[in-house]
Structure formats: structure tokens, C-alpha cells
mmCIF file with all atom_site columns, C-alpha atoms in Angstrom:
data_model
loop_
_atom_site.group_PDB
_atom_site.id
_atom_site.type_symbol
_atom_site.label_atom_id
_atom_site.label_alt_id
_atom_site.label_comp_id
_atom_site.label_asym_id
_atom_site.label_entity_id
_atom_site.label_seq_id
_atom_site.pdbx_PDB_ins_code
_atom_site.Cartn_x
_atom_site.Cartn_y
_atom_site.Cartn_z
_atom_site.occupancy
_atom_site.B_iso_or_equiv
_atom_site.pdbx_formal_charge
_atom_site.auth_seq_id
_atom_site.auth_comp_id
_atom_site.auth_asym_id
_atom_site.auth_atom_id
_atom_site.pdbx_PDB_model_num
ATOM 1   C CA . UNK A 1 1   ? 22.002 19.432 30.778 1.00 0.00 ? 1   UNK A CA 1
ATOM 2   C CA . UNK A 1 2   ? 24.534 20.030 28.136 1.00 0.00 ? 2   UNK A CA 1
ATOM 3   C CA . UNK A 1 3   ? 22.762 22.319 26.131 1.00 0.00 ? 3   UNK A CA 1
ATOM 4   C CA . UNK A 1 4   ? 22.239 24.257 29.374 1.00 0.00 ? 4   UNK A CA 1
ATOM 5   C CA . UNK A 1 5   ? 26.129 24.620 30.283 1.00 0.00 ? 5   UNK A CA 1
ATOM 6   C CA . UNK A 1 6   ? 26.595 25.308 26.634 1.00 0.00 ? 6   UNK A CA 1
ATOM 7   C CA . UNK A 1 7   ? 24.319 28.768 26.817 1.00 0.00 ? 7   UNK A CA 1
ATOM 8   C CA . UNK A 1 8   ? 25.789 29.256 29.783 1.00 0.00 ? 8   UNK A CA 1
ATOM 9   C CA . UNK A 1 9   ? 29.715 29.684 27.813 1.00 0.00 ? 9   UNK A CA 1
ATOM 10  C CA . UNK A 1 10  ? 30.629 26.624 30.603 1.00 0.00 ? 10  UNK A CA 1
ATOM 11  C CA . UNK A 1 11  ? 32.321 24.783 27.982 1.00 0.00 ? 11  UNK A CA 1
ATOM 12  C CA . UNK A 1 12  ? 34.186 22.417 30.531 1.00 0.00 ? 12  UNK A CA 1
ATOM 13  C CA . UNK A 1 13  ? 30.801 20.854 31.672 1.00 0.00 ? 13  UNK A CA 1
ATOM 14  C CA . UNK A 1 14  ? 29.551 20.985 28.307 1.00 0.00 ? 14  UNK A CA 1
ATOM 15  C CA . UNK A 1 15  ? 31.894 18.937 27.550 1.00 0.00 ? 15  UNK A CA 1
ATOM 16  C CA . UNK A 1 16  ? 31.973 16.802 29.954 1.00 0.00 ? 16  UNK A CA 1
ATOM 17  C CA . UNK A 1 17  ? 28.345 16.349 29.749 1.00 0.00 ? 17  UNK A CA 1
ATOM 18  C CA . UNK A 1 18  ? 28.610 15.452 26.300 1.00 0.00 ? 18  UNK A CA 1
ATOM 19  C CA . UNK A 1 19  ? 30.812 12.628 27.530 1.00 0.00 ? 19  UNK A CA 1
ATOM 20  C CA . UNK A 1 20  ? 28.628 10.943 29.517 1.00 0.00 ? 20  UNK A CA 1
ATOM 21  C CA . UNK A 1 21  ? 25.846 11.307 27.314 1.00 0.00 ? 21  UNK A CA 1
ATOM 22  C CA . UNK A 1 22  ? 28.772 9.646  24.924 1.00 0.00 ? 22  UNK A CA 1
ATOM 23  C CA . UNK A 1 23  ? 28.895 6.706  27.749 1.00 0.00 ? 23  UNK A CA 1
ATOM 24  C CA . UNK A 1 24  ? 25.328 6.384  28.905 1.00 0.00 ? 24  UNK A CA 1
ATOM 25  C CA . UNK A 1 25  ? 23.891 5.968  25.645 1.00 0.00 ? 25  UNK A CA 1
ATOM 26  C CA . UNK A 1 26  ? 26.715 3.164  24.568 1.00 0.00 ? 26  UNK A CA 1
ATOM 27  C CA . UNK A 1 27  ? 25.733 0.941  27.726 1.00 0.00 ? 27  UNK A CA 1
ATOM 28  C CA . UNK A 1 28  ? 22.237 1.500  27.607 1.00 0.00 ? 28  UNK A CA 1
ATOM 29  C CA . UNK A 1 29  ? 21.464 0.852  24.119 1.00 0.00 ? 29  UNK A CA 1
ATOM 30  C CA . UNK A 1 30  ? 22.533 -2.519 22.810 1.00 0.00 ? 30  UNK A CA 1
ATOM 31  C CA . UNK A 1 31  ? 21.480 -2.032 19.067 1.00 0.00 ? 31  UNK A CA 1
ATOM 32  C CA . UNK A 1 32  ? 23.022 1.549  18.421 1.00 0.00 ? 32  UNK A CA 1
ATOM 33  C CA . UNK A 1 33  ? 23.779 2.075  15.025 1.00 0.00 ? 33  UNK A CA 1
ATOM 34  C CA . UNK A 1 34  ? 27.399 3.314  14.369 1.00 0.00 ? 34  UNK A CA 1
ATOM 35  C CA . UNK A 1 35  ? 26.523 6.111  12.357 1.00 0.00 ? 35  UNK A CA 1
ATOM 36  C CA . UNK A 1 36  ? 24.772 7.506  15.561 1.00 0.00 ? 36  UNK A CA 1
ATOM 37  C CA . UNK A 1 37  ? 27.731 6.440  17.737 1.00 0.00 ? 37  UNK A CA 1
ATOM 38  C CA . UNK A 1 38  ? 30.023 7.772  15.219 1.00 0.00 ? 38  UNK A CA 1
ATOM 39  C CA . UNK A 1 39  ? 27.927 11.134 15.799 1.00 0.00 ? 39  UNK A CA 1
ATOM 40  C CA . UNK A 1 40  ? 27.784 11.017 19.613 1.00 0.00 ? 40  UNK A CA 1
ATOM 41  C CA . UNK A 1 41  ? 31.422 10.143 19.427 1.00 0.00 ? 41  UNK A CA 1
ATOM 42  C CA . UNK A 1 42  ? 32.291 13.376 17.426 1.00 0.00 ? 42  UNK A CA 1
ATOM 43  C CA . UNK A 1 43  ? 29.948 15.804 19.340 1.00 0.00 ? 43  UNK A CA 1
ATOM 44  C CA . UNK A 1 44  ? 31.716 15.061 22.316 1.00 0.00 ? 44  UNK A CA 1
ATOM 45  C CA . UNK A 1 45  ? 35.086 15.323 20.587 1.00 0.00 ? 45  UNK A CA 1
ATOM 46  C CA . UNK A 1 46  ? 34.634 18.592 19.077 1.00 0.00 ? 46  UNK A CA 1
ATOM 47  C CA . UNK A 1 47  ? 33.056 19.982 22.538 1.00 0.00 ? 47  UNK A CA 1
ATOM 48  C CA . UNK A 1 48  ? 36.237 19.026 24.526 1.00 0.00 ? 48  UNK A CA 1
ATOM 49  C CA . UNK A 1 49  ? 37.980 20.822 22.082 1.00 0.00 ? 49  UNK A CA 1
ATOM 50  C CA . UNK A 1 50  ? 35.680 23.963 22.775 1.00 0.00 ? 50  UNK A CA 1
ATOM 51  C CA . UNK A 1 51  ? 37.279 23.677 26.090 1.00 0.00 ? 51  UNK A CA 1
ATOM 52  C CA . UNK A 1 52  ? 40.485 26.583 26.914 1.00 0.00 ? 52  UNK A CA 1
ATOM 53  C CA . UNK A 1 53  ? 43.866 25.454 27.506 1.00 0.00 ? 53  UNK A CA 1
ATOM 54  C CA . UNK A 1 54  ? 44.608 25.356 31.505 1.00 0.00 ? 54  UNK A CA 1
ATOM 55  C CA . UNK A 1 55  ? 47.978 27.154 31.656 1.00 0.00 ? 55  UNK A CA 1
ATOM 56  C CA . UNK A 1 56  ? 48.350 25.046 35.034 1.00 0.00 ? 56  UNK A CA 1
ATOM 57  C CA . UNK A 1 57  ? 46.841 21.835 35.832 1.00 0.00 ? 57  UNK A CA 1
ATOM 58  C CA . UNK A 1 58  ? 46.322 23.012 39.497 1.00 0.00 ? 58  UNK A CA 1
ATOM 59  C CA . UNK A 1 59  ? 41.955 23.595 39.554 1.00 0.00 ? 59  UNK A CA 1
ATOM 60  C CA . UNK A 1 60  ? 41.889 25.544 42.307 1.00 0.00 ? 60  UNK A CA 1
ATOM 61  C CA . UNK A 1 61  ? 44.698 28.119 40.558 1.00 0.00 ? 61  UNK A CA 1
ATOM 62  C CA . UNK A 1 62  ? 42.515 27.687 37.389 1.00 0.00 ? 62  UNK A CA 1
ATOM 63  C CA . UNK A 1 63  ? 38.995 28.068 39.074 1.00 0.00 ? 63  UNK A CA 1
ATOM 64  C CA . UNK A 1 64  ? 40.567 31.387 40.845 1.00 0.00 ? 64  UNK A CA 1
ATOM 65  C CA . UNK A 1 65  ? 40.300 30.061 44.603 1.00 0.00 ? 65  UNK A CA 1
ATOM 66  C CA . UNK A 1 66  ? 38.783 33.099 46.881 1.00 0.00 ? 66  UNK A CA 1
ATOM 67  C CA . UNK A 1 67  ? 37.120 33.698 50.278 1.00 0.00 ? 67  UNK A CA 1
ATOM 68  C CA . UNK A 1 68  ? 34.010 34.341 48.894 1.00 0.00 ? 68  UNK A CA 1
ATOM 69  C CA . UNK A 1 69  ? 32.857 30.908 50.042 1.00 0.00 ? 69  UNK A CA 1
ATOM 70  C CA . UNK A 1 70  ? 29.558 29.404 48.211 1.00 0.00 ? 70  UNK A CA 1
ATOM 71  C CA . UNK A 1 71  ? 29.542 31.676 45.491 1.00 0.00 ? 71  UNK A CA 1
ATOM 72  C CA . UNK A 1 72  ? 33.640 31.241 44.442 1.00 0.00 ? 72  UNK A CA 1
ATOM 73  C CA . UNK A 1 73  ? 33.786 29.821 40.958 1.00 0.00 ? 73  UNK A CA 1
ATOM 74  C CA . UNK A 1 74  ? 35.707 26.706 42.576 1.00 0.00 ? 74  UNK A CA 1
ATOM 75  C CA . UNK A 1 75  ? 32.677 25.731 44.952 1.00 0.00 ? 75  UNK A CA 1
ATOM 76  C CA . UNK A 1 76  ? 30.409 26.149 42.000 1.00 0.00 ? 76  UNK A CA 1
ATOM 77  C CA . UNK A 1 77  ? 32.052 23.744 39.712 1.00 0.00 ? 77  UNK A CA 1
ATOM 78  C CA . UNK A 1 78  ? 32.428 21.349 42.371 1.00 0.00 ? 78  UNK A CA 1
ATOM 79  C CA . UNK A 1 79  ? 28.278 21.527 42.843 1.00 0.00 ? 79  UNK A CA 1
ATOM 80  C CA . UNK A 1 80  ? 28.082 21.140 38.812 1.00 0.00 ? 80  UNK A CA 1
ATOM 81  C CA . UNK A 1 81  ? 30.329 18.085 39.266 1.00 0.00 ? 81  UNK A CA 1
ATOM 82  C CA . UNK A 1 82  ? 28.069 16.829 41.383 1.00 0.00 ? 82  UNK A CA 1
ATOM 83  C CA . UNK A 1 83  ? 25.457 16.732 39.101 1.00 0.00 ? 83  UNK A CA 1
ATOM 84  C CA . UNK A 1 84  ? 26.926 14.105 37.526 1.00 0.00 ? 84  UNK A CA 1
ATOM 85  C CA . UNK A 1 85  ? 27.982 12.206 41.002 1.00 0.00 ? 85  UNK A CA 1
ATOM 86  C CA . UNK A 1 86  ? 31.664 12.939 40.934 1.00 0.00 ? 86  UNK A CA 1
ATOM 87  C CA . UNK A 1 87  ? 34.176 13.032 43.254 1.00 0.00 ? 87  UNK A CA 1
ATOM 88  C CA . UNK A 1 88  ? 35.864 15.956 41.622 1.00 0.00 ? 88  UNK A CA 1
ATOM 89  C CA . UNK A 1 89  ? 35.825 18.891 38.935 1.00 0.00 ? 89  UNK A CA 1
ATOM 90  C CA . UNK A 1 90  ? 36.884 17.369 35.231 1.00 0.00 ? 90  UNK A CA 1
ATOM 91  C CA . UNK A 1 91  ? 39.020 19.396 33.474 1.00 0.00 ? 91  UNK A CA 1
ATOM 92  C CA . UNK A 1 92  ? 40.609 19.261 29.895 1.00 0.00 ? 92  UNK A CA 1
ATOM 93  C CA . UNK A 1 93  ? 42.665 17.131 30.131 1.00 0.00 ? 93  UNK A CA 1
ATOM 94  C CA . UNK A 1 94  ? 40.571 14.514 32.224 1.00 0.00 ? 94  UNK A CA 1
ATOM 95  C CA . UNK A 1 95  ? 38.231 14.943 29.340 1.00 0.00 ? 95  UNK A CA 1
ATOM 96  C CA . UNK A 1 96  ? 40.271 13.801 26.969 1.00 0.00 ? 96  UNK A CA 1
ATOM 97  C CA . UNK A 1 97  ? 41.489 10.620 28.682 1.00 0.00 ? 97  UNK A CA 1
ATOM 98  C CA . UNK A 1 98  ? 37.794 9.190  29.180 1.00 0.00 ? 98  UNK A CA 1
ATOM 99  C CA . UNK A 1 99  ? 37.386 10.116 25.431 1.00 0.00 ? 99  UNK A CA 1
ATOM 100 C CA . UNK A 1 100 ? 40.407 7.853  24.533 1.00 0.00 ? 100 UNK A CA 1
ATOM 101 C CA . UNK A 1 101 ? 39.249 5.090  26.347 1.00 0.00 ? 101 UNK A CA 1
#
């Protein structure tokens, strides 16, 4: 899925994707090696840092809110987001919190 945003230039989900690859693979595999943590750890790193600078942390400002319903960029992301089952659209900066933890 990753690999898919990444063609696409959606470097948010990319990201974000990377990140829960990041997470899945830590709680599902109890004899990782930390080299291949290590590289998880830093593929997700450098792909948040792919991701732009929001000048505002208001999403729907960001995601350019319109009437065009189904097909605005906002609705979109929030169907991407639920590929992953959440609640709402990750950004940057949410990003970069799970990555600290």
C-alpha cells in the first residue's frame, strides 16, 4: 500500500503507511533483528520527512475543502484513512508523534 501512495506523489499516506508497517511488524514479530528494525525505523523516518510543511494545522484548509462532494481532496483522504481504520486524516505532524513514541 505504501509503494502505491508513493507513485501516486501522496507522500502523507506514504508515510503514514510506512508507520504502521513500522508498528505492525514490531508486534507481530517477536525475534526481529535490530538491524531490520533499525531499517524499518529509518524508512519511515525519512518518508515523514518527504512529507510538505502544513502552513496551517487546520486539514480541511490544507486538504482545500470544496462543494465538489465525493471527489474533494478532503473526502478522499478521509477514504485513504480509512484504509488503515482511522478515525481521522494523519498529517505531519501526527506522523511524527507516533514516530517518537
Amino acid at each position: 500500500l505504501g509503494k502505491i501512495f508513493w507513485k501516486s506523489e501522496n507522500h502523507v499516506f506514504h508515510a503514514f503507511a510506512c508507520l504502521k508497517n513500522l508498528q505492525f511488524v514490531k508486534a507481530a514479530k517477536s525475534n526481529i533483528t535490530k538491524e531490520e528494525l533499525q531499517s524499518l525505523a529509518s524508512k519511515a523516518v525519512l518518508a515523514t520527512l518527504c512529507v510538505p510543511f502544513q502552513r496551517t494545522t487546520d486539514v480541511h484548509a490544507t486538504l482545500e475543502l470544496t462543494t465538489e462532494g465525493a471527489s474533494s481532496p478532503y473526502e478522499k483522504a478521509k477514504k485513504h484513512a480509512l484504509l488503515f481504520n482511522v478515525p481521522s486524516v494523519p498529517t505531519r505532524d501526527t506522523i511524527s508523534a507516533n514516530l517518537v513514541e
